[in-house]
C-alpha cells in the first residue's frame, strides 16, 4: 500500500497510489508571512478584530460538531468555485472530533485531497501514526469514497521525511494546491490543534523551527521519540482559511487550556514565545466554554 521512494507523492485512496506532477508556475496569492515571524507580536488592546474569528461552543462534543460543519461549509464553497478542495488536519483530540463525518456527509470526497499538519516519522501502520489512528475513526470511510491522502513515507528519519513531504506537496497540481508568490502551498483549509505551551502542528516555542522558511520542518526538538515533521508556521499562515480548535481536557492538559487561550488570544506574546499567537488574526478560534472561560468579555 505504501510507496518506497521518499521523493514521490503518496496519494492514498483505497487500493491505489497516484503520483501527480505539477507545473513550475506559481499561482498568485497574497501571503501573510511577508512579516518576519519574530516581529509578529499581538497585544490585548488590539483584539477588536479577533472576536469576529472567535466561536465558542458549549462543550467538546459541540466543538466537534461545529468543526465538521466548518469543514463541510468550506468544502462546498471551495469545490463549487474550483472543482476540488485541499485541506490538512492535526492529530490528537481532533481525530475524535472528525469522527462525526464518518460515513455519509455533504462532502464528495473524490474531489478532496488531504494532508497532515504534522505527523510522526513512523511506518503508517504504527500505533503512533496519526494516519493509523484516523483510519478506523473516519479516514478509511473517506478513502473508500475517493479521498486522496498526502502522507509520510514511513521512515524514522525526520529530515528525509520533511524533504519527501515537501516534494509530495509540490507534486500536487496547482489547480488543486496552488502556490503563493513565495512558493508556499496554499491549502483551502487547515484544521489545527494547539498545546498548552502554544505549539501548533509540531512547531514548539523558543526554537528555530518557529522562524523556518521551509515548507515542511523536520522536528527533532524538543527531543521526542519518534521524531516528527510539521508544516512550518509560514506554510500555515499561507492557507486560505484555518481553524484553531481547542476543547476538553486530556492527560497532557488535565485542567484544560483556558490559560493557554488567554495567551494565544489576548497575551503580550510573539510567535517565538507562543507560536499559536501568530494565528490570532488569521484563524477562526473554535473553543468550548471551559477553554474560553478566562477570556475578556467583549
PDB file of C-alpha atoms in Angstrom:
ATOM      1  CA  UNK A   1       0.000   0.000   0.000  1.00  0.00           C
ATOM      2  CA  UNK A   2       2.978   2.313   0.613  1.00  0.00           C
ATOM      3  CA  UNK A   3       5.450   3.598  -1.955  1.00  0.00           C
ATOM      4  CA  UNK A   4       9.094   3.183  -1.019  1.00  0.00           C
ATOM      5  CA  UNK A   5      10.553   6.268  -2.711  1.00  0.00           C
ATOM      6  CA  UNK A   6      10.622   9.347  -0.452  1.00  0.00           C
ATOM      7  CA  UNK A   7      10.647  11.649  -3.493  1.00  0.00           C
ATOM      8  CA  UNK A   8       7.258  10.564  -4.768  1.00  0.00           C
ATOM      9  CA  UNK A   9       3.920  11.917  -3.673  1.00  0.00           C
ATOM     10  CA  UNK A  10       1.846   9.441  -1.728  1.00  0.00           C
ATOM     11  CA  UNK A  11      -1.810   9.927  -2.564  1.00  0.00           C
ATOM     12  CA  UNK A  12      -3.632   7.074  -0.900  1.00  0.00           C
ATOM     13  CA  UNK A  13      -7.152   6.052  -1.753  1.00  0.00           C
ATOM     14  CA  UNK A  14      -8.461   2.565  -1.013  1.00  0.00           C
ATOM     15  CA  UNK A  15      -6.074   0.486  -3.048  1.00  0.00           C
ATOM     16  CA  UNK A  16      -4.458   2.900  -5.497  1.00  0.00           C
ATOM     17  CA  UNK A  17      -1.446   5.158  -5.278  1.00  0.00           C
ATOM     18  CA  UNK A  18      -1.305   8.018  -7.747  1.00  0.00           C
ATOM     19  CA  UNK A  19       1.600  10.341  -8.472  1.00  0.00           C
ATOM     20  CA  UNK A  20       0.854  13.848  -9.657  1.00  0.00           C
ATOM     21  CA  UNK A  21       3.253  16.245 -11.336  1.00  0.00           C
ATOM     22  CA  UNK A  22       2.895  19.975 -11.073  1.00  0.00           C
ATOM     23  CA  UNK A  23       3.805  22.841 -13.374  1.00  0.00           C
ATOM     24  CA  UNK A  24       6.603  25.194 -12.235  1.00  0.00           C
ATOM     25  CA  UNK A  25       4.494  28.328 -12.492  1.00  0.00           C
ATOM     26  CA  UNK A  26       3.389  29.947  -9.255  1.00  0.00           C
ATOM     27  CA  UNK A  27      -0.195  30.891  -8.592  1.00  0.00           C
ATOM     28  CA  UNK A  28      -0.834  34.446  -7.490  1.00  0.00           C
ATOM     29  CA  UNK A  29      -1.831  34.556  -3.877  1.00  0.00           C
ATOM     30  CA  UNK A  30      -1.142  37.083  -1.162  1.00  0.00           C
ATOM     31  CA  UNK A  31       0.994  35.894   1.733  1.00  0.00           C
ATOM     32  CA  UNK A  32       0.765  36.841   5.374  1.00  0.00           C
ATOM     33  CA  UNK A  33       4.271  35.592   6.088  1.00  0.00           C
ATOM     34  CA  UNK A  34       5.934  38.620   4.486  1.00  0.00           C
ATOM     35  CA  UNK A  35       6.120  39.951   8.047  1.00  0.00           C
ATOM     36  CA  UNK A  36       9.081  38.493   9.888  1.00  0.00           C
ATOM     37  CA  UNK A  37       7.727  35.931  12.329  1.00  0.00           C
ATOM     38  CA  UNK A  38       9.883  37.228  15.147  1.00  0.00           C
ATOM     39  CA  UNK A  39       8.006  40.537  14.866  1.00  0.00           C
ATOM     40  CA  UNK A  40       4.544  39.028  14.993  1.00  0.00           C
ATOM     41  CA  UNK A  41       3.503  40.486  18.330  1.00  0.00           C
ATOM     42  CA  UNK A  42      -0.087  40.945  19.369  1.00  0.00           C
ATOM     43  CA  UNK A  43      -1.323  42.918  22.363  1.00  0.00           C
ATOM     44  CA  UNK A  44      -4.622  42.526  24.136  1.00  0.00           C
ATOM     45  CA  UNK A  45      -5.574  46.079  23.198  1.00  0.00           C
ATOM     46  CA  UNK A  46      -5.835  45.131  19.525  1.00  0.00           C
ATOM     47  CA  UNK A  47      -8.400  42.398  19.876  1.00  0.00           C
ATOM     48  CA  UNK A  48     -11.424  44.027  18.266  1.00  0.00           C
ATOM     49  CA  UNK A  49     -10.820  42.158  15.018  1.00  0.00           C
ATOM     50  CA  UNK A  50     -10.125  38.765  16.511  1.00  0.00           C
ATOM     51  CA  UNK A  51     -13.524  38.496  18.180  1.00  0.00           C
ATOM     52  CA  UNK A  52     -15.037  38.072  14.738  1.00  0.00           C
ATOM     53  CA  UNK A  53     -12.902  34.939  14.481  1.00  0.00           C
ATOM     54  CA  UNK A  54     -13.804  33.503  17.867  1.00  0.00           C
ATOM     55  CA  UNK A  55     -16.519  30.875  18.129  1.00  0.00           C
ATOM     56  CA  UNK A  56     -17.460  29.382  21.478  1.00  0.00           C
ATOM     57  CA  UNK A  57     -19.460  26.170  21.803  1.00  0.00           C
ATOM     58  CA  UNK A  58     -20.822  24.531  24.932  1.00  0.00           C
ATOM     59  CA  UNK A  59     -18.559  21.504  25.218  1.00  0.00           C
ATOM     60  CA  UNK A  60     -16.123  19.238  23.411  1.00  0.00           C
ATOM     61  CA  UNK A  61     -18.907  17.408  21.578  1.00  0.00           C
ATOM     62  CA  UNK A  62     -20.356  20.691  20.316  1.00  0.00           C
ATOM     63  CA  UNK A  63     -16.926  21.850  19.190  1.00  0.00           C
ATOM     64  CA  UNK A  64     -16.554  18.609  17.209  1.00  0.00           C
ATOM     65  CA  UNK A  65     -19.918  19.140  15.540  1.00  0.00           C
ATOM     66  CA  UNK A  66     -19.008  22.737  14.701  1.00  0.00           C
ATOM     67  CA  UNK A  67     -15.605  21.706  13.335  1.00  0.00           C
ATOM     68  CA  UNK A  68     -17.206  19.216  10.964  1.00  0.00           C
ATOM     69  CA  UNK A  69     -19.756  21.838   9.920  1.00  0.00           C
ATOM     70  CA  UNK A  70     -16.952  24.267   9.069  1.00  0.00           C
ATOM     71  CA  UNK A  71     -15.198  21.572   7.042  1.00  0.00           C
ATOM     72  CA  UNK A  72     -18.380  20.868   5.069  1.00  0.00           C
ATOM     73  CA  UNK A  73     -19.088  24.571   4.513  1.00  0.00           C
ATOM     74  CA  UNK A  74     -15.560  25.324   3.315  1.00  0.00           C
ATOM     75  CA  UNK A  75     -15.649  22.284   1.043  1.00  0.00           C
ATOM     76  CA  UNK A  76     -18.920  23.347  -0.589  1.00  0.00           C
ATOM     77  CA  UNK A  77     -17.772  26.932  -1.062  1.00  0.00           C
ATOM     78  CA  UNK A  78     -14.392  25.970  -2.493  1.00  0.00           C
ATOM     79  CA  UNK A  79     -15.419  22.972  -4.600  1.00  0.00           C
ATOM     80  CA  UNK A  80     -18.178  24.973  -6.267  1.00  0.00           C
ATOM     81  CA  UNK A  81     -15.606  27.604  -7.236  1.00  0.00           C
ATOM     82  CA  UNK A  82     -12.651  25.466  -8.367  1.00  0.00           C
ATOM     83  CA  UNK A  83     -13.939  21.909  -8.504  1.00  0.00           C
ATOM     84  CA  UNK A  84     -11.759  20.486  -5.738  1.00  0.00           C
ATOM     85  CA  UNK A  85     -10.706  21.009  -2.136  1.00  0.00           C
ATOM     86  CA  UNK A  86      -7.332  20.666  -0.382  1.00  0.00           C
ATOM     87  CA  UNK A  87      -7.104  20.570   3.403  1.00  0.00           C
ATOM     88  CA  UNK A  88      -4.903  19.327   6.229  1.00  0.00           C
ATOM     89  CA  UNK A  89      -5.715  18.023   9.686  1.00  0.00           C
ATOM     90  CA  UNK A  90      -3.943  17.718  13.006  1.00  0.00           C
ATOM     91  CA  UNK A  91      -3.937  14.649  15.206  1.00  0.00           C
ATOM     92  CA  UNK A  92      -4.735  14.260  18.885  1.00  0.00           C
ATOM     93  CA  UNK A  93      -8.220  15.162  20.078  1.00  0.00           C
ATOM     94  CA  UNK A  94      -9.139  16.470  16.629  1.00  0.00           C
ATOM     95  CA  UNK A  95      -9.391  12.903  15.350  1.00  0.00           C
ATOM     96  CA  UNK A  96     -12.249  12.210  17.738  1.00  0.00           C
ATOM     97  CA  UNK A  97     -13.983  15.399  16.593  1.00  0.00           C
ATOM     98  CA  UNK A  98     -13.735  14.460  12.918  1.00  0.00           C
ATOM     99  CA  UNK A  99     -15.345  11.103  13.614  1.00  0.00           C
ATOM    100  CA  UNK A 100     -18.661  12.958  13.226  1.00  0.00           C
ATOM    101  CA  UNK A 101     -18.075  12.863   9.458  1.00  0.00           C
ATOM    102  CA  UNK A 102     -17.551   9.104   9.282  1.00  0.00           C
ATOM    103  CA  UNK A 103     -19.795   7.563   6.638  1.00  0.00           C
ATOM    104  CA  UNK A 104     -22.045   9.741   4.507  1.00  0.00           C
ATOM    105  CA  UNK A 105     -21.828  13.544   4.562  1.00  0.00           C
ATOM    106  CA  UNK A 106     -22.315  16.526   2.292  1.00  0.00           C
ATOM    107  CA  UNK A 107     -18.756  16.183   1.006  1.00  0.00           C
ATOM    108  CA  UNK A 108     -17.784  14.478  -2.240  1.00  0.00           C
ATOM    109  CA  UNK A 109     -14.505  13.049  -1.015  1.00  0.00           C
ATOM    110  CA  UNK A 110     -13.398  12.182  -4.557  1.00  0.00           C
ATOM    111  CA  UNK A 111     -12.863  15.916  -5.064  1.00  0.00           C
ATOM    112  CA  UNK A 112     -10.734  16.241  -1.930  1.00  0.00           C
ATOM    113  CA  UNK A 113      -7.032  15.980  -1.151  1.00  0.00           C
ATOM    114  CA  UNK A 114      -5.974  15.773   2.492  1.00  0.00           C
ATOM    115  CA  UNK A 115      -2.635  16.251   4.188  1.00  0.00           C
ATOM    116  CA  UNK A 116      -1.408  16.347   7.771  1.00  0.00           C
ATOM    117  CA  UNK A 117      -0.385  19.488   9.642  1.00  0.00           C
ATOM    118  CA  UNK A 118       2.130  17.307  11.455  1.00  0.00           C
ATOM    119  CA  UNK A 119       2.913  13.613  11.624  1.00  0.00           C
ATOM    120  CA  UNK A 120       5.279  11.322  13.473  1.00  0.00           C
ATOM    121  CA  UNK A 121       8.066   9.747  11.458  1.00  0.00           C
ATOM    122  CA  UNK A 122       6.943   6.148  11.791  1.00  0.00           C
ATOM    123  CA  UNK A 123       5.519   3.470   9.487  1.00  0.00           C
ATOM    124  CA  UNK A 124       1.929   4.189   8.554  1.00  0.00           C
ATOM    125  CA  UNK A 125       0.683   1.113  10.389  1.00  0.00           C
ATOM    126  CA  UNK A 126       2.459   2.097  13.603  1.00  0.00           C
ATOM    127  CA  UNK A 127       0.202   2.764  16.603  1.00  0.00           C
ATOM    128  CA  UNK A 128       1.783   6.241  16.916  1.00  0.00           C
ATOM    129  CA  UNK A 129       0.913   7.252  13.339  1.00  0.00           C
ATOM    130  CA  UNK A 130      -1.911   9.783  13.006  1.00  0.00           C
ATOM    131  CA  UNK A 131      -2.789   8.103   9.722  1.00  0.00           C
ATOM    132  CA  UNK A 132      -3.206   4.782  11.515  1.00  0.00           C
ATOM    133  CA  UNK A 133      -5.236   6.309  14.347  1.00  0.00           C
ATOM    134  CA  UNK A 134      -7.534   8.192  11.957  1.00  0.00           C
ATOM    135  CA  UNK A 135      -8.220   5.281   9.651  1.00  0.00           C
ATOM    136  CA  UNK A 136     -10.797   3.369  11.730  1.00  0.00           C
ATOM    137  CA  UNK A 137     -12.397   6.579  13.046  1.00  0.00           C
ATOM    138  CA  UNK A 138     -13.176   8.230   9.705  1.00  0.00           C
ATOM    139  CA  UNK A 139     -10.278   8.126   7.268  1.00  0.00           C
ATOM    140  CA  UNK A 140     -10.992   4.702   5.804  1.00  0.00           C
ATOM    141  CA  UNK A 141     -14.555   5.784   5.086  1.00  0.00           C
ATOM    142  CA  UNK A 142     -13.329   8.934   3.357  1.00  0.00           C
ATOM    143  CA  UNK A 143     -10.784   6.992   1.310  1.00  0.00           C
ATOM    144  CA  UNK A 144     -13.443   4.457   0.343  1.00  0.00           C
ATOM    145  CA  UNK A 145     -15.310   7.416  -1.139  1.00  0.00           C
ATOM    146  CA  UNK A 146     -12.293   8.621  -3.111  1.00  0.00           C
ATOM    147  CA  UNK A 147     -10.288  10.880  -0.795  1.00  0.00           C
ATOM    148  CA  UNK A 148      -6.620  11.285  -1.751  1.00  0.00           C
ATOM    149  CA  UNK A 149      -4.216  11.476   1.181  1.00  0.00           C
ATOM    150  CA  UNK A 150      -0.753  13.011   1.209  1.00  0.00           C
ATOM    151  CA  UNK A 151       1.239  11.257   3.886  1.00  0.00           C
ATOM    152  CA  UNK A 152       4.709  10.374   5.104  1.00  0.00           C
ATOM    153  CA  UNK A 153       6.719   7.575   3.535  1.00  0.00           C
ATOM    154  CA  UNK A 154       7.139   5.677   6.783  1.00  0.00           C
ATOM    155  CA  UNK A 155      10.799   6.096   7.740  1.00  0.00           C
ATOM    156  CA  UNK A 156      12.101   7.303  11.104  1.00  0.00           C
ATOM    157  CA  UNK A 157      14.367   9.970   9.539  1.00  0.00           C
ATOM    158  CA  UNK A 158      12.865  13.441  10.127  1.00  0.00           C
ATOM    159  CA  UNK A 159      14.993  15.254   7.526  1.00  0.00           C
ATOM    160  CA  UNK A 160      14.278  12.616   4.899  1.00  0.00           C
ATOM    161  CA  UNK A 161      10.558  12.699   5.666  1.00  0.00           C
ATOM    162  CA  UNK A 162      10.405  16.509   5.591  1.00  0.00           C
ATOM    163  CA  UNK A 163      12.052  16.582   2.170  1.00  0.00           C
ATOM    164  CA  UNK A 164       9.778  13.821   0.911  1.00  0.00           C
ATOM    165  CA  UNK A 165       6.651  15.511   2.207  1.00  0.00           C
ATOM    166  CA  UNK A 166       7.585  18.836   0.643  1.00  0.00           C
ATOM    167  CA  UNK A 167       8.194  17.022  -2.658  1.00  0.00           C
ATOM    168  CA  UNK A 168       4.815  15.350  -2.299  1.00  0.00           C
ATOM    169  CA  UNK A 169       3.100  18.710  -1.803  1.00  0.00           C
ATOM    170  CA  UNK A 170       4.896  20.171  -4.824  1.00  0.00           C
ATOM    171  CA  UNK A 171       3.722  17.214  -6.897  1.00  0.00           C
ATOM    172  CA  UNK A 172       0.067  18.074  -6.372  1.00  0.00           C
ATOM    173  CA  UNK A 173      -1.232  20.059  -9.369  1.00  0.00           C
ATOM    174  CA  UNK A 174      -1.551  23.774  -8.773  1.00  0.00           C
ATOM    175  CA  UNK A 175      -5.175  23.512  -9.799  1.00  0.00           C
ATOM    176  CA  UNK A 176      -5.635  21.550  -6.560  1.00  0.00           C
ATOM    177  CA  UNK A 177      -2.945  23.021  -4.288  1.00  0.00           C
ATOM    178  CA  UNK A 178      -1.837  26.449  -5.564  1.00  0.00           C
ATOM    179  CA  UNK A 179       1.422  28.146  -4.556  1.00  0.00           C
ATOM    180  CA  UNK A 180       1.722  31.724  -3.407  1.00  0.00           C
ATOM    181  CA  UNK A 181       4.268  34.243  -4.659  1.00  0.00           C
ATOM    182  CA  UNK A 182       6.925  32.794  -2.355  1.00  0.00           C
ATOM    183  CA  UNK A 183       6.290  29.220  -3.441  1.00  0.00           C
ATOM    184  CA  UNK A 184       4.399  28.024  -0.369  1.00  0.00           C
ATOM    185  CA  UNK A 185       1.392  25.724  -0.842  1.00  0.00           C
ATOM    186  CA  UNK A 186      -1.969  27.396  -0.242  1.00  0.00           C
ATOM    187  CA  UNK A 187      -4.344  24.951   1.419  1.00  0.00           C
ATOM    188  CA  UNK A 188      -8.041  25.752   1.251  1.00  0.00           C
ATOM    189  CA  UNK A 189      -8.385  24.871   4.939  1.00  0.00           C
ATOM    190  CA  UNK A 190      -6.180  23.855   7.852  1.00  0.00           C
ATOM    191  CA  UNK A 191      -7.611  22.248  10.987  1.00  0.00           C
ATOM    192  CA  UNK A 192      -5.091  22.926  13.728  1.00  0.00           C
ATOM    193  CA  UNK A 193      -4.841  21.880  17.351  1.00  0.00           C
ATOM    194  CA  UNK A 194      -2.985  23.881  19.993  1.00  0.00           C
ATOM    195  CA  UNK A 195      -0.966  22.863  23.043  1.00  0.00           C
ATOM    196  CA  UNK A 196      -0.763  24.479  26.475  1.00  0.00           C
ATOM    197  CA  UNK A 197       2.676  25.811  25.500  1.00  0.00           C
ATOM    198  CA  UNK A 198       1.255  27.315  22.319  1.00  0.00           C
ATOM    199  CA  UNK A 199       2.620  24.784  19.874  1.00  0.00           C
ATOM    200  CA  UNK A 200       0.653  24.377  16.658  1.00  0.00           C
ATOM    201  CA  UNK A 201       1.287  21.362  14.481  1.00  0.00           C
ATOM    202  CA  UNK A 202       4.673  20.436  15.893  1.00  0.00           C
ATOM    203  CA  UNK A 203       6.078  23.967  15.919  1.00  0.00           C
ATOM    204  CA  UNK A 204       7.141  24.494  19.538  1.00  0.00           C
ATOM    205  CA  UNK A 205       8.034  27.789  21.239  1.00  0.00           C
ATOM    206  CA  UNK A 206      11.518  29.235  21.604  1.00  0.00           C
ATOM    207  CA  UNK A 207      13.058  27.069  18.918  1.00  0.00           C
ATOM    208  CA  UNK A 208      14.471  27.975  15.479  1.00  0.00           C
ATOM    209  CA  UNK A 209      11.638  25.974  13.866  1.00  0.00           C
ATOM    210  CA  UNK A 210       9.295  28.904  14.574  1.00  0.00           C
ATOM    211  CA  UNK A 211      11.134  31.097  12.065  1.00  0.00           C
ATOM    212  CA  UNK A 212      11.749  28.392   9.467  1.00  0.00           C
ATOM    213  CA  UNK A 213      11.190  29.404   5.871  1.00  0.00           C
ATOM    214  CA  UNK A 214      10.883  25.777   4.798  1.00  0.00           C
ATOM    215  CA  UNK A 215       7.562  24.383   3.652  1.00  0.00           C
ATOM    216  CA  UNK A 216       7.904  21.342   5.915  1.00  0.00           C
ATOM    217  CA  UNK A 217      10.053  21.292   9.043  1.00  0.00           C
ATOM    218  CA  UNK A 218      11.874  18.239  10.448  1.00  0.00           C
ATOM    219  CA  UNK A 219      11.080  18.382  14.167  1.00  0.00           C
ATOM    220  CA  UNK A 220      13.759  16.936  16.421  1.00  0.00           C
ATOM    221  CA  UNK A 221      13.424  19.355  19.363  1.00  0.00           C
ATOM    222  CA  UNK A 222      12.187  19.232  21.998  1.00  0.00           C
ATOM    223  CA  UNK A 223      13.649  15.740  21.991  1.00  0.00           C
ATOM    224  CA  UNK A 224      10.819  13.380  21.185  1.00  0.00           C
ATOM    225  CA  UNK A 225      10.702   9.796  20.102  1.00  0.00           C
ATOM    226  CA  UNK A 226       9.604   9.260  17.467  1.00  0.00           C
ATOM    227  CA  UNK A 227      10.636  12.470  15.738  1.00  0.00           C
ATOM    228  CA  UNK A 228       8.083  14.366  13.646  1.00  0.00           C
ATOM    229  CA  UNK A 229       7.554  16.571  10.636  1.00  0.00           C
ATOM    230  CA  UNK A 230       5.328  19.641  10.600  1.00  0.00           C
ATOM    231  CA  UNK A 231       4.086  22.249   8.200  1.00  0.00           C
ATOM    232  CA  UNK A 232       6.061  25.376   9.024  1.00  0.00           C
ATOM    233  CA  UNK A 233       4.338  28.331  10.608  1.00  0.00           C
ATOM    234  CA  UNK A 234       4.906  30.193   7.341  1.00  0.00           C
ATOM    235  CA  UNK A 235       3.038  27.448   5.480  1.00  0.00           C
ATOM    236  CA  UNK A 236       0.197  27.571   7.997  1.00  0.00           C
ATOM    237  CA  UNK A 237      -0.110  31.327   7.511  1.00  0.00           C
ATOM    238  CA  UNK A 238      -0.350  30.879   3.750  1.00  0.00           C
ATOM    239  CA  UNK A 239      -3.599  28.862   3.946  1.00  0.00           C
ATOM    240  CA  UNK A 240      -6.800  30.464   2.676  1.00  0.00           C
ATOM    241  CA  UNK A 241      -8.661  29.532   5.859  1.00  0.00           C
ATOM    242  CA  UNK A 242      -7.731  27.894   9.128  1.00  0.00           C
ATOM    243  CA  UNK A 243      -9.361  26.772  12.359  1.00  0.00           C
ATOM    244  CA  UNK A 244      -7.616  26.504  15.707  1.00  0.00           C
ATOM    245  CA  UNK A 245      -9.728  24.082  17.736  1.00  0.00           C
ATOM    246  CA  UNK A 246      -9.433  23.670  21.492  1.00  0.00           C
ATOM    247  CA  UNK A 247     -11.816  21.749  23.722  1.00  0.00           C
ATOM    248  CA  UNK A 248     -11.924  19.318  26.609  1.00  0.00           C
ATOM    249  CA  UNK A 249      -9.222  18.035  28.902  1.00  0.00           C
ATOM    250  CA  UNK A 250      -6.550  15.420  28.348  1.00  0.00           C
ATOM    251  CA  UNK A 251      -3.647  13.703  30.033  1.00  0.00           C
ATOM    252  CA  UNK A 252      -1.407  16.495  28.717  1.00  0.00           C
ATOM    253  CA  UNK A 253      -3.839  19.192  29.865  1.00  0.00           C
ATOM    254  CA  UNK A 254      -5.774  17.817  32.873  1.00  0.00           C
ATOM    255  CA  UNK A 255      -7.044  21.304  33.770  1.00  0.00           C
ATOM    256  CA  UNK A 256      -7.901  22.260  30.211  1.00  0.00           C
ATOM    257  CA  UNK A 257      -6.326  25.056  28.182  1.00  0.00           C
ATOM    258  CA  UNK A 258      -8.105  28.204  29.402  1.00  0.00           C
ATOM    259  CA  UNK A 259      -4.862  29.921  30.421  1.00  0.00           C
ATOM    260  CA  UNK A 260      -3.283  29.000  27.105  1.00  0.00           C
ATOM    261  CA  UNK A 261      -6.204  30.561  25.234  1.00  0.00           C
ATOM    262  CA  UNK A 262      -5.635  33.833  27.092  1.00  0.00           C
ATOM    263  CA  UNK A 263      -2.019  33.773  25.967  1.00  0.00           C
ATOM    264  CA  UNK A 264      -2.988  32.882  22.414  1.00  0.00           C
ATOM    265  CA  UNK A 265      -5.752  35.461  22.002  1.00  0.00           C
ATOM    266  CA  UNK A 266      -5.017  38.222  24.487  1.00  0.00           C
ATOM    267  CA  UNK A 267      -1.468  37.893  25.799  1.00  0.00           C
ATOM    268  CA  UNK A 268       1.546  40.034  25.004  1.00  0.00           C
ATOM    269  CA  UNK A 269       3.125  37.223  23.004  1.00  0.00           C
ATOM    270  CA  UNK A 270       5.298  36.725  19.959  1.00  0.00           C
ATOM    271  CA  UNK A 271       5.276  33.807  17.568  1.00  0.00           C
ATOM    272  CA  UNK A 272       8.533  32.727  19.190  1.00  0.00           C
ATOM    273  CA  UNK A 273       7.155  32.742  22.743  1.00  0.00           C
ATOM    274  CA  UNK A 274       3.741  31.282  21.843  1.00  0.00           C
ATOM    275  CA  UNK A 275       3.517  30.083  18.208  1.00  0.00           C
ATOM    276  CA  UNK A 276      -0.299  29.911  18.162  1.00  0.00           C
ATOM    277  CA  UNK A 277      -0.432  33.687  18.645  1.00  0.00           C
ATOM    278  CA  UNK A 278       0.769  34.085  15.053  1.00  0.00           C
ATOM    279  CA  UNK A 279      -2.657  32.760  14.017  1.00  0.00           C
ATOM    280  CA  UNK A 280      -4.542  35.182  16.277  1.00  0.00           C
ATOM    281  CA  UNK A 281      -5.820  37.368  13.444  1.00  0.00           C
ATOM    282  CA  UNK A 282      -5.678  34.674  10.768  1.00  0.00           C
ATOM    283  CA  UNK A 283      -7.660  31.696  12.035  1.00  0.00           C
ATOM    284  CA  UNK A 284     -11.108  31.017  13.380  1.00  0.00           C
ATOM    285  CA  UNK A 285     -10.635  30.004  17.018  1.00  0.00           C
ATOM    286  CA  UNK A 286     -13.148  27.327  17.937  1.00  0.00           C
ATOM    287  CA  UNK A 287     -13.325  26.793  21.706  1.00  0.00           C
ATOM    288  CA  UNK A 288     -15.546  25.133  24.258  1.00  0.00           C
ATOM    289  CA  UNK A 289     -16.819  27.192  27.184  1.00  0.00           C
ATOM    290  CA  UNK A 290     -14.199  25.832  29.589  1.00  0.00           C
ATOM    291  CA  UNK A 291     -11.383  26.843  27.249  1.00  0.00           C
ATOM    292  CA  UNK A 292     -12.838  30.345  26.821  1.00  0.00           C
ATOM    293  CA  UNK A 293     -13.760  30.972  30.468  1.00  0.00           C
ATOM    294  CA  UNK A 294     -10.801  33.296  31.201  1.00  0.00           C
ATOM    295  CA  UNK A 295     -11.073  35.417  28.047  1.00  0.00           C
ATOM    296  CA  UNK A 296     -12.171  39.008  28.401  1.00  0.00           C
ATOM    297  CA  UNK A 297     -15.834  39.530  27.619  1.00  0.00           C
ATOM    298  CA  UNK A 298     -16.263  41.716  24.557  1.00  0.00           C
TER     299      UNK A 298
END
